[in-house]
Short mmCIF file of C-alpha atoms and ligand atoms in Angstrom, two decimals:
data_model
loop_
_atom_site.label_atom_id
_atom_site.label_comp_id
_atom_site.label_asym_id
_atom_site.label_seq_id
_atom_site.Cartn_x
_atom_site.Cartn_y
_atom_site.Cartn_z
CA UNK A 169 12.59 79.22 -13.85
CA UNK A 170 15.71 78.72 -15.16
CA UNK A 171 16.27 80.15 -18.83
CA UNK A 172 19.76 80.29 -19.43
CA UNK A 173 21.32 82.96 -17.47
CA UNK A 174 23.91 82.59 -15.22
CA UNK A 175 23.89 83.22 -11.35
CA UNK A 176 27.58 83.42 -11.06
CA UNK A 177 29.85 86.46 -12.06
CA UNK A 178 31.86 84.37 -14.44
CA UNK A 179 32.49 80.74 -15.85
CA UNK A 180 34.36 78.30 -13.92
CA UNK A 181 37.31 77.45 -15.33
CA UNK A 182 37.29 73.64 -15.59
CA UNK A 183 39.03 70.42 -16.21
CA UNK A 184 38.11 67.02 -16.65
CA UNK A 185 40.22 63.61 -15.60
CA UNK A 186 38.73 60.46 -17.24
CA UNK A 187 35.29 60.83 -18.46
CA UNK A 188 37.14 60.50 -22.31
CA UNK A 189 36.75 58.29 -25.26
CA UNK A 190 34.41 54.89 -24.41
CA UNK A 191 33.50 56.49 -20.89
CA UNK A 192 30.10 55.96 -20.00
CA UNK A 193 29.48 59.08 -18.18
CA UNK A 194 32.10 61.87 -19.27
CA UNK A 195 29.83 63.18 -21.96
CA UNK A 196 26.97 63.73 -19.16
CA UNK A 197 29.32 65.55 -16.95
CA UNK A 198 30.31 67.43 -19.81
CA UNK A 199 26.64 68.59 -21.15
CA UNK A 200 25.59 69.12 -17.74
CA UNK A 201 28.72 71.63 -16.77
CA UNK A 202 28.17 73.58 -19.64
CA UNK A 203 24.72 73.75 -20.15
CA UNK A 204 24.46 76.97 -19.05
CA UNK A 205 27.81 78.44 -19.14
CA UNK A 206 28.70 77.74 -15.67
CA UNK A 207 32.04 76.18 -16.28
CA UNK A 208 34.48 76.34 -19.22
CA UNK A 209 36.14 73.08 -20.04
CA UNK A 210 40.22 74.77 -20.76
CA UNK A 211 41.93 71.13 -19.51
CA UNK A 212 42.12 67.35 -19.01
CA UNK A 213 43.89 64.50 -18.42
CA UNK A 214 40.90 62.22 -20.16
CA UNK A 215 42.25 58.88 -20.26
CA UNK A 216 45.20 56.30 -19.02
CA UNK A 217 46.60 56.39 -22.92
CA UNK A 218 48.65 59.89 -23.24
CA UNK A 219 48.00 60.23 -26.78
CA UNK A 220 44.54 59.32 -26.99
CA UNK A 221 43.04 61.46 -24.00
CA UNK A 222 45.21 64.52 -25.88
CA UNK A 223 43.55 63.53 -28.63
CA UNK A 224 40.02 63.28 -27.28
CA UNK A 225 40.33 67.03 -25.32
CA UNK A 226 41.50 68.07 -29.00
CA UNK A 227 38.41 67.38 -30.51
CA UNK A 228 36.74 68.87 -27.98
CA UNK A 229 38.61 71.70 -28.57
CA UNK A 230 40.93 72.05 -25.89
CA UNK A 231 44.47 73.26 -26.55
CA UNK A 232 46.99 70.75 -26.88
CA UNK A 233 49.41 71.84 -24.11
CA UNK A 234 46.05 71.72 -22.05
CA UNK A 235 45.35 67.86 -22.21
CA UNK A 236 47.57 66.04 -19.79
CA UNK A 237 49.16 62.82 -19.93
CA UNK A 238 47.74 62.02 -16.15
CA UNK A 239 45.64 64.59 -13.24
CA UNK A 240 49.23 65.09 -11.71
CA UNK A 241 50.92 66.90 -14.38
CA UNK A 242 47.45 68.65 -14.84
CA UNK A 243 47.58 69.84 -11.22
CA UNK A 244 51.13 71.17 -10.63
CA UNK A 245 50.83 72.91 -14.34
CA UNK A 246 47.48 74.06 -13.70
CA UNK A 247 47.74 75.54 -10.23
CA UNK A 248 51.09 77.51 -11.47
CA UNK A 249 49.15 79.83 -14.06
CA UNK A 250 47.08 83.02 -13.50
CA UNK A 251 44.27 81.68 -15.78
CA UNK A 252 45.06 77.52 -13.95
CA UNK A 253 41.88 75.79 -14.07
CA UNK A 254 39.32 76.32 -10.49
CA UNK A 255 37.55 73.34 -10.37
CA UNK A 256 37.97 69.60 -11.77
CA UNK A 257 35.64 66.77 -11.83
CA UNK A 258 37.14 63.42 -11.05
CA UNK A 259 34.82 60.76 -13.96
CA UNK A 260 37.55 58.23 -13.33
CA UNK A 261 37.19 54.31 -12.08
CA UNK A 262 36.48 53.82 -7.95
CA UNK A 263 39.48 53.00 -6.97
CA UNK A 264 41.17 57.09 -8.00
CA UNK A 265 38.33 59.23 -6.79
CA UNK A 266 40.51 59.34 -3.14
CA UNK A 267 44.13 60.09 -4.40
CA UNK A 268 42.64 62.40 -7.21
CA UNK A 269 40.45 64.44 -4.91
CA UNK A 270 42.53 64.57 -2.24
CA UNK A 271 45.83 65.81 -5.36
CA UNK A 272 43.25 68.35 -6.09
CA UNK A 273 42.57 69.77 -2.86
CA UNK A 274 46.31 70.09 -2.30
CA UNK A 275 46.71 72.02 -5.53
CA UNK A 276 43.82 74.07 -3.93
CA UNK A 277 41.49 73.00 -6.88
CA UNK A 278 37.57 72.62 -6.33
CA UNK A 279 36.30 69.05 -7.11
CA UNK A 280 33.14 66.87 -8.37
CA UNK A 281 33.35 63.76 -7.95
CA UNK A 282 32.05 60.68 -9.00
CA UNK A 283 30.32 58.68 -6.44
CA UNK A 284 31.17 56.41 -4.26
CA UNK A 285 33.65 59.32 -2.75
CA UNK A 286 36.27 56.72 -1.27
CA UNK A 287 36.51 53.14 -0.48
CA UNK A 288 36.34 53.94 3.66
CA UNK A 289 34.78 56.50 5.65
CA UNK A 290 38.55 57.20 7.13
CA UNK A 291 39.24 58.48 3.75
CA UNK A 292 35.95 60.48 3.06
CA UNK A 293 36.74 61.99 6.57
CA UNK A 294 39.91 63.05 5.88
CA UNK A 295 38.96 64.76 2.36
CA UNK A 296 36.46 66.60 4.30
CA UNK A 297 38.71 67.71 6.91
CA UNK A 298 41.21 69.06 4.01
CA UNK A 299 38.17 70.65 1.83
CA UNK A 300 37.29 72.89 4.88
CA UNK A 301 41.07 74.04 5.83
CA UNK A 302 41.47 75.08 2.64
CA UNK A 303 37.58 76.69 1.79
CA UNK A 304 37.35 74.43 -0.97
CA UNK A 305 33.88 72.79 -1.90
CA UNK A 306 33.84 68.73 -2.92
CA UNK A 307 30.42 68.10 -4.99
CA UNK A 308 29.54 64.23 -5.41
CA UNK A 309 27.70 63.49 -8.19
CA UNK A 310 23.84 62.25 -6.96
CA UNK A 311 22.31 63.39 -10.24
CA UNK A 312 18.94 62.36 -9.90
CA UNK A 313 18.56 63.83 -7.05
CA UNK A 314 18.56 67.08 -9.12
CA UNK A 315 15.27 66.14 -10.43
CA UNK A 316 12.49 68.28 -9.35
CA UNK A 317 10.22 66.36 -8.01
CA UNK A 318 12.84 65.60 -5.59
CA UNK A 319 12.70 68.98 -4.06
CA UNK A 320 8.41 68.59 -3.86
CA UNK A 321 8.97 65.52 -2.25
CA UNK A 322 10.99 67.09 0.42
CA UNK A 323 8.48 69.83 1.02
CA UNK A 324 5.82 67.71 1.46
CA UNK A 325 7.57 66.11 3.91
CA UNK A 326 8.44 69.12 5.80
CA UNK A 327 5.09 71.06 5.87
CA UNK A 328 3.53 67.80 7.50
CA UNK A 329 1.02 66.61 4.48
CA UNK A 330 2.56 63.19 5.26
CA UNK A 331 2.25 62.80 9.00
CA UNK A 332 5.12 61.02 10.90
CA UNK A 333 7.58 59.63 8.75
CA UNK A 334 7.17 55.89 9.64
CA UNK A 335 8.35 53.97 6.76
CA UNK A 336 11.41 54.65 3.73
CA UNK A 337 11.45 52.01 0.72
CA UNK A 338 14.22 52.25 -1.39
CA UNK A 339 15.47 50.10 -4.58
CA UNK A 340 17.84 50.63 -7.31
CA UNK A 341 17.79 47.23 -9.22
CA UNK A 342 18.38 46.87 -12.90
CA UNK A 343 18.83 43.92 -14.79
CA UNK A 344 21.44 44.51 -17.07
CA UNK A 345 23.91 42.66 -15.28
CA UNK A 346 22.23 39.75 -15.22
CA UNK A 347 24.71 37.57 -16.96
CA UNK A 348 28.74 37.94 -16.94
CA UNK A 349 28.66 40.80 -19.48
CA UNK A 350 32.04 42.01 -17.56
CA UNK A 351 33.67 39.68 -20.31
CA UNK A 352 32.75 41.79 -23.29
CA UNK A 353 32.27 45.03 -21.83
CA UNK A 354 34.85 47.13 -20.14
CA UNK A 355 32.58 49.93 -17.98
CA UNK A 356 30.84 46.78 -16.41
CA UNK A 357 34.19 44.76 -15.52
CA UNK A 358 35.66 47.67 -13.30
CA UNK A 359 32.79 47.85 -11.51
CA UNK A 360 33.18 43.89 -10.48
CA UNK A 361 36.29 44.13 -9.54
CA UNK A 362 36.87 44.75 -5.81
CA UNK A 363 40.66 46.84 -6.98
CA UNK A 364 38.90 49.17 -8.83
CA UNK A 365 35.39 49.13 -6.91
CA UNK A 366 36.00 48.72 -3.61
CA UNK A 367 34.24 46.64 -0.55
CA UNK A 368 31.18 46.69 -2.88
CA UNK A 369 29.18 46.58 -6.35
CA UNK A 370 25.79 47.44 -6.49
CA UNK A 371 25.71 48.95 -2.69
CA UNK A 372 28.04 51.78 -3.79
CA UNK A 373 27.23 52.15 -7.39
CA UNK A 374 23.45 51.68 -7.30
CA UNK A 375 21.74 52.09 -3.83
CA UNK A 376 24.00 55.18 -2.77
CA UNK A 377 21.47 57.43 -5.08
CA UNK A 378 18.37 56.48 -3.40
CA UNK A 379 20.19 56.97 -0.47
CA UNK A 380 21.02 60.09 -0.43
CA UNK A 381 17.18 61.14 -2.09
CA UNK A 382 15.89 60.04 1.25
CA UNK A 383 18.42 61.99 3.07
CA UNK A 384 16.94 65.25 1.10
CA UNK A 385 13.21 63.76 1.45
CA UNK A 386 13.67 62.92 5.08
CA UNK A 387 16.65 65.14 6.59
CA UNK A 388 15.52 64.51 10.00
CA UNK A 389 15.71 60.84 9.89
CA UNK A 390 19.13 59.46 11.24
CA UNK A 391 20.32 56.02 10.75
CA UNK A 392 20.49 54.15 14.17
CA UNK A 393 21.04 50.82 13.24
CA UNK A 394 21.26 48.07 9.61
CA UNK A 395 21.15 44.89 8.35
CA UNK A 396 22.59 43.56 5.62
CA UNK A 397 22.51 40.81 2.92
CA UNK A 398 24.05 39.77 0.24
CA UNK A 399 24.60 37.83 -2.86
CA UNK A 400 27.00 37.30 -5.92
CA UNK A 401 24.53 35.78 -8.45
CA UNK A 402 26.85 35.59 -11.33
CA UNK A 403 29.84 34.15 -8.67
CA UNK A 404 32.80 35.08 -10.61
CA UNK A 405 31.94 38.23 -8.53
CA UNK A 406 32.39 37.49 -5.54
CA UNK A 407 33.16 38.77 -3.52
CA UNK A 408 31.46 41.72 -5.03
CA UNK A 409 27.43 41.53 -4.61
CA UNK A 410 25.07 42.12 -7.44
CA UNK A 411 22.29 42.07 -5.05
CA UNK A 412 21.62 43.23 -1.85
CA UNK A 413 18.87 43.86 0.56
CA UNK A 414 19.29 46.45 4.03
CA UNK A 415 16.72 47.00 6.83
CA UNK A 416 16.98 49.85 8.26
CA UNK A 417 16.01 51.44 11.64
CA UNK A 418 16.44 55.22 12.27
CA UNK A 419 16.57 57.35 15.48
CA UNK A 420 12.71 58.46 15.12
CA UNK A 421 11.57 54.87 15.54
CA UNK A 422 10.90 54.71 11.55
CA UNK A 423 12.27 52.04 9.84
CA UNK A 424 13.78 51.69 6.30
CA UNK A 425 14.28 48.72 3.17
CA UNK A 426 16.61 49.09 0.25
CA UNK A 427 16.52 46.62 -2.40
CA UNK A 428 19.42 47.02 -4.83
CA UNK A 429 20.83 44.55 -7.93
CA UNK A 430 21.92 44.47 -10.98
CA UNK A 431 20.41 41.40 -11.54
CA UNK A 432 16.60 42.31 -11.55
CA UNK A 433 16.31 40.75 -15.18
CA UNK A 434 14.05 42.56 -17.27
CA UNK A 435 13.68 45.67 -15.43
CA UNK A 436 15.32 48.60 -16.46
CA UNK A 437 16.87 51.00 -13.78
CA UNK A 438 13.64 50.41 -11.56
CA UNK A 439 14.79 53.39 -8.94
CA UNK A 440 12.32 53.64 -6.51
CA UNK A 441 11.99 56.07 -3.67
CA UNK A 442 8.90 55.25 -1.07
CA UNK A 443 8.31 57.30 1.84
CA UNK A 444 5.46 56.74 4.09
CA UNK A 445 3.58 58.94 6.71
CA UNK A 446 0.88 58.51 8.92
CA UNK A 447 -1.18 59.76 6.86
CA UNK A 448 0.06 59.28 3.36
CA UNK A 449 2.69 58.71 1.01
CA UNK A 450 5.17 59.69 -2.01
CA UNK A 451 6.85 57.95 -4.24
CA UNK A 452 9.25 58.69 -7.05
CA UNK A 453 10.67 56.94 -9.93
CA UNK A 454 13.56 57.57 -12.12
CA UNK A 455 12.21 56.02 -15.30
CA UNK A 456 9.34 58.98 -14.74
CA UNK A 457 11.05 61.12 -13.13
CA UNK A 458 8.71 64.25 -14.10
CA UNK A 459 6.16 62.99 -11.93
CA UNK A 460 5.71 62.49 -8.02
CA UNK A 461 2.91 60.21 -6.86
CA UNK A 462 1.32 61.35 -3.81
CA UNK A 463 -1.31 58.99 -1.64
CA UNK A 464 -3.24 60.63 1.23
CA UNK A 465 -4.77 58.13 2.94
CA UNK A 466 -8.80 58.14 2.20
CA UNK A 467 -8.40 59.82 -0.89
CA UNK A 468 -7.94 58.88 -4.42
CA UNK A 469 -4.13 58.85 -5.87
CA UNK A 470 -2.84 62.57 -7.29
CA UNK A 471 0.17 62.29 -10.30
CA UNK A 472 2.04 65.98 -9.34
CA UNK A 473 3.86 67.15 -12.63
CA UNK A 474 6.59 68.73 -12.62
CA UNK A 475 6.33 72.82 -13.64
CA UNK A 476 2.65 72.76 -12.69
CA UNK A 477 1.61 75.92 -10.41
CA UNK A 478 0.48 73.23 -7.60
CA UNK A 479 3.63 72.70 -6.65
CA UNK A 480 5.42 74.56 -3.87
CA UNK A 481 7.91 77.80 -5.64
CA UNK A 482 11.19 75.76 -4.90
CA UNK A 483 10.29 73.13 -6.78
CA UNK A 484 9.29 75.21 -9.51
CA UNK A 485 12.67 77.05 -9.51
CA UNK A 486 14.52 75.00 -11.63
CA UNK A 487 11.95 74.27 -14.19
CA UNK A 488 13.59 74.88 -17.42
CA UNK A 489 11.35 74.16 -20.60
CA UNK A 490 7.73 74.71 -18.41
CA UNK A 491 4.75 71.95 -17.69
CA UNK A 492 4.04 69.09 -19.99
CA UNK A 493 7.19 68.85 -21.55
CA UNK A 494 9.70 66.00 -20.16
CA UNK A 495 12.94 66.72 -18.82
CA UNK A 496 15.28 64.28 -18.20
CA UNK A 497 18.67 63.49 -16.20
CA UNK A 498 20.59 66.22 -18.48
CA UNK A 499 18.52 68.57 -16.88
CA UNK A 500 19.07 67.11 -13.57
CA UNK A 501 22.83 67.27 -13.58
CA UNK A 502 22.76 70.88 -14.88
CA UNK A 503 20.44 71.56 -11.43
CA UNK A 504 23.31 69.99 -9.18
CA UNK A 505 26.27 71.99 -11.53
CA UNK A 506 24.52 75.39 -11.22
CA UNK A 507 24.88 74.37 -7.33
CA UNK A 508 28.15 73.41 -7.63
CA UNK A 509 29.15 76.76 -8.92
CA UNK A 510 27.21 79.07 -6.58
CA UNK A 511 28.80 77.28 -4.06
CA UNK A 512 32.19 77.14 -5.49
CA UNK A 513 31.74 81.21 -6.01
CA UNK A 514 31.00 81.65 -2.31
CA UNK A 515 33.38 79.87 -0.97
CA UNK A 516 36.03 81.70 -3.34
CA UNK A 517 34.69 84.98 -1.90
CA UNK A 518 35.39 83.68 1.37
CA UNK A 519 31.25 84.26 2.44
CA UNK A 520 30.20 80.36 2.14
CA UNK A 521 27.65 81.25 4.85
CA UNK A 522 25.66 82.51 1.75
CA UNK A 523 24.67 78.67 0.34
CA UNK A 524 24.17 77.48 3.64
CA UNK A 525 21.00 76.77 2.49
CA UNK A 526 21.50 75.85 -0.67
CA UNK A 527 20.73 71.96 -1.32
CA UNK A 528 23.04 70.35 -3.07
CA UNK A 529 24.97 66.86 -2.73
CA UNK A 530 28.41 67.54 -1.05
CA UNK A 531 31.54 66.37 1.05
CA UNK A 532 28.78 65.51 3.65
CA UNK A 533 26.74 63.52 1.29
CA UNK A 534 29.78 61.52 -0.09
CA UNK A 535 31.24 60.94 3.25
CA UNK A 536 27.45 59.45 4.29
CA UNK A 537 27.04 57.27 1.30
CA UNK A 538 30.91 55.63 2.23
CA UNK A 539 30.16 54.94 5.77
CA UNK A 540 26.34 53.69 4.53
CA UNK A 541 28.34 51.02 2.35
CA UNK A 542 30.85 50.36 5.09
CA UNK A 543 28.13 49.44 7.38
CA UNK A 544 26.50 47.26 4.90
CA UNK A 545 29.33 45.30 3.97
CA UNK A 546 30.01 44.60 8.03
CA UNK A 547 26.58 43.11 8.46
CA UNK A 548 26.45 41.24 5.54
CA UNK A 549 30.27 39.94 5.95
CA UNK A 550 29.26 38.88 9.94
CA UNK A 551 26.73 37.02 7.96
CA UNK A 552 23.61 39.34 8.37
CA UNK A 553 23.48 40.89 12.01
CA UNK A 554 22.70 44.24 12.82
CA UNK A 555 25.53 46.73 13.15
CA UNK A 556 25.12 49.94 14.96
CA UNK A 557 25.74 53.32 13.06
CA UNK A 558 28.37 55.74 13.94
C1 INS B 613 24.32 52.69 -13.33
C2 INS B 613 23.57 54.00 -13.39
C3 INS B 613 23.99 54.95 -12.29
C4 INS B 613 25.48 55.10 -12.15
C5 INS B 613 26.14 53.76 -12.03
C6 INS B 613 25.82 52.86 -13.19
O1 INS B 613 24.03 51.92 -14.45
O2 INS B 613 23.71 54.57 -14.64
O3 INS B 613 23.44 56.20 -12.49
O4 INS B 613 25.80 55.90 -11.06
O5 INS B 613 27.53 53.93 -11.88
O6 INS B 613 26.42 51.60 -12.99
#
């Protein structure tokens, strides 16, 4: 159970670029971080405008010579002081997260970053080949998959209550992005646009966290082959999709759907993990994300709630506030940032042997989700056909 203390000899000493004024996911980064005194938030280049990202780490309460007019300056002035910043997370458009990370690794800085990691797997490859030579760790932000019922999910998997693994069903589709509503609002028109997004929309912004849940459900299933489709409802976004649909088939002989839009009107985030054994099944939701529905064939349908003495110890470790009571994707992120600094301790005390097993989305998982999307957009670009993975 997780009540506040820390696991780490000391905070982290942290900065932030982007994630400032009108972003829609700096203040998350931010609560999870700090929730429980893992990292310290000293500096920041926050946004594009000098003045008003100074202004913004101000009233956070950052020191004025601390806020940076852009992550370079932050960087060189950082990495030349005794008390320079560790780690940075990178809250910034698409398009940055590869020069950014890869600045930050050079400075010999720590990162989390947003997801997707890169626009190609070339890139992702090459910040993982950097984070190693230099022991430095690169943590991609997958927050749901800090939920707990995550973690139950994976252990039913692996002590066998589902059978063979046979089928994964995947979907991220929300309908918020049903009509053009890039014109009025600015965190949705970045995310259409192929210079700041990359090869893809929904694909790398939606379906990449179901993704990677099945990789933690489901380690042992690899990817052989996919198929891709898909579609620019609202056209002005094309060539960006705002739906999509992959078939999967992985090395086991199990195959695999993912449904993701943006254009699902009415539904709300309507994440959806499915995985299905020979001789039952899980599945998870975001919008509940406290509970894990498990299906043995024959038998009637069990809810599992989260905190609740059924479930196995691991996924009671992180329970924060005890049975009955929701938590929610704060909580989530705080699981992945306690990760992030266990593992960012380790690897500073040159023994990251010691979170070997410690499960937690990094440079692996952001160099998967890149070449996941890379194969996508092939199919679907060749007009549908299956592309094998490598
Ligand atoms: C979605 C959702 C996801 C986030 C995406 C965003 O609406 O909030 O969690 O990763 O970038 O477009």
């Amino acid at each position: 159970m997780i009540n506040g203390n820390r696991l780490t000899k000391s905070a982290i000493r942290w900065g932030m670029v982007g994630g400032g004024k009108g972003s829609q996911i700096g203040y998350v980064h931010r609560s999870a971080a700090m929730r429980d005194g893992y990292f310290d938030l000293i500096a920041g280049a926050f946004d594009l405008d000098a003045d008003r990202g100074r202004a913004f780490g101000m009233e956070l309460g950052l020191q004025a010579d601390r806020c940076y007019p852009d992550h370079q300056a932050m960087f060189t002035a950082e990495a030349a002081r005794p008390d320079g910043i560790r780690c940075v997370t990178i809250a910034t458009p698409n398009n940055t997260h590869y020069p950014i990370t890869k600045a930050a690794l050079q400075a010999g800085i720590h990162v989390i970053c947003e997801k997707p990691l890169t626009f190609t797997t070339a890139e992702a490859l090459d910040l993982q080949a950097i984070a190693k030579a230099r022991g430095l760790v690169v943590g991609v932000t997958y927050g749901y998959s800090g939920h707990q019922m995550i973690e139950e999910a994976a252990r039913l998997v692996a002590d066998g209550t589902l059978g063979k693994i046979r089928i994964v069903n995947l979907q991220f589709a929300h309908g918020f992005h049903s009509a053009a509503v890039e014109l009025e609002n600015p965190a949705a028109r970045w995310r259409v646009d192929p210079a700041f997004a990359g090869p893809s929309y929904v694909l790398g912004d939606l379906a990449t966290h179901p993704l990677y849940i099945s990789e933690v459900i489901c380690p042992h299933l690899k990817i052989r082959r996919l198929l891709c489709s898909r579609q620019s409802f609202v056209a002005s976004r094309a060539p960006l999709e705002d739906n999509a649909t992959v078939l999967m088939e992985y090395d086991s002989g199990a195959v695999g759907t993912c449904w993701t839009s943006a254009v699902n009107a009415g539904a709300m985030h309507s994440q959806k993990v499915r995985v299905v054994g020979s001789k039952g099944s899980v599945e998870w939701w975001d919008e509940h994300p406290n509970q894990l529905r498990l299906e043995i064939q024959g038998e009637p349908a069990r809810l599992l709630d989260r905190g609740m003495p059924y479930l196995h110890p691991q996924s009671l470790a992180d329970d924060r506030i005890g049975a009955g009571h929701p938590e929610g994707l704060f909580d989530a992120w705080a699981n992945l940032h306690y990760r992030f600094a266990l593992a960012i301790e380790a690897h500073e005390e040159g023994d990251p042997s010691r979170v070997a097993d410690l499960r937690y989305p990094g440079i692996a998982a952001g160099v998967e989700g890149v070449r996941w999307v890379e194969h996508c957009v092939r199919s679907a670009d060749a007009g549908g056909i299956w592309v094998d993975y490598a």
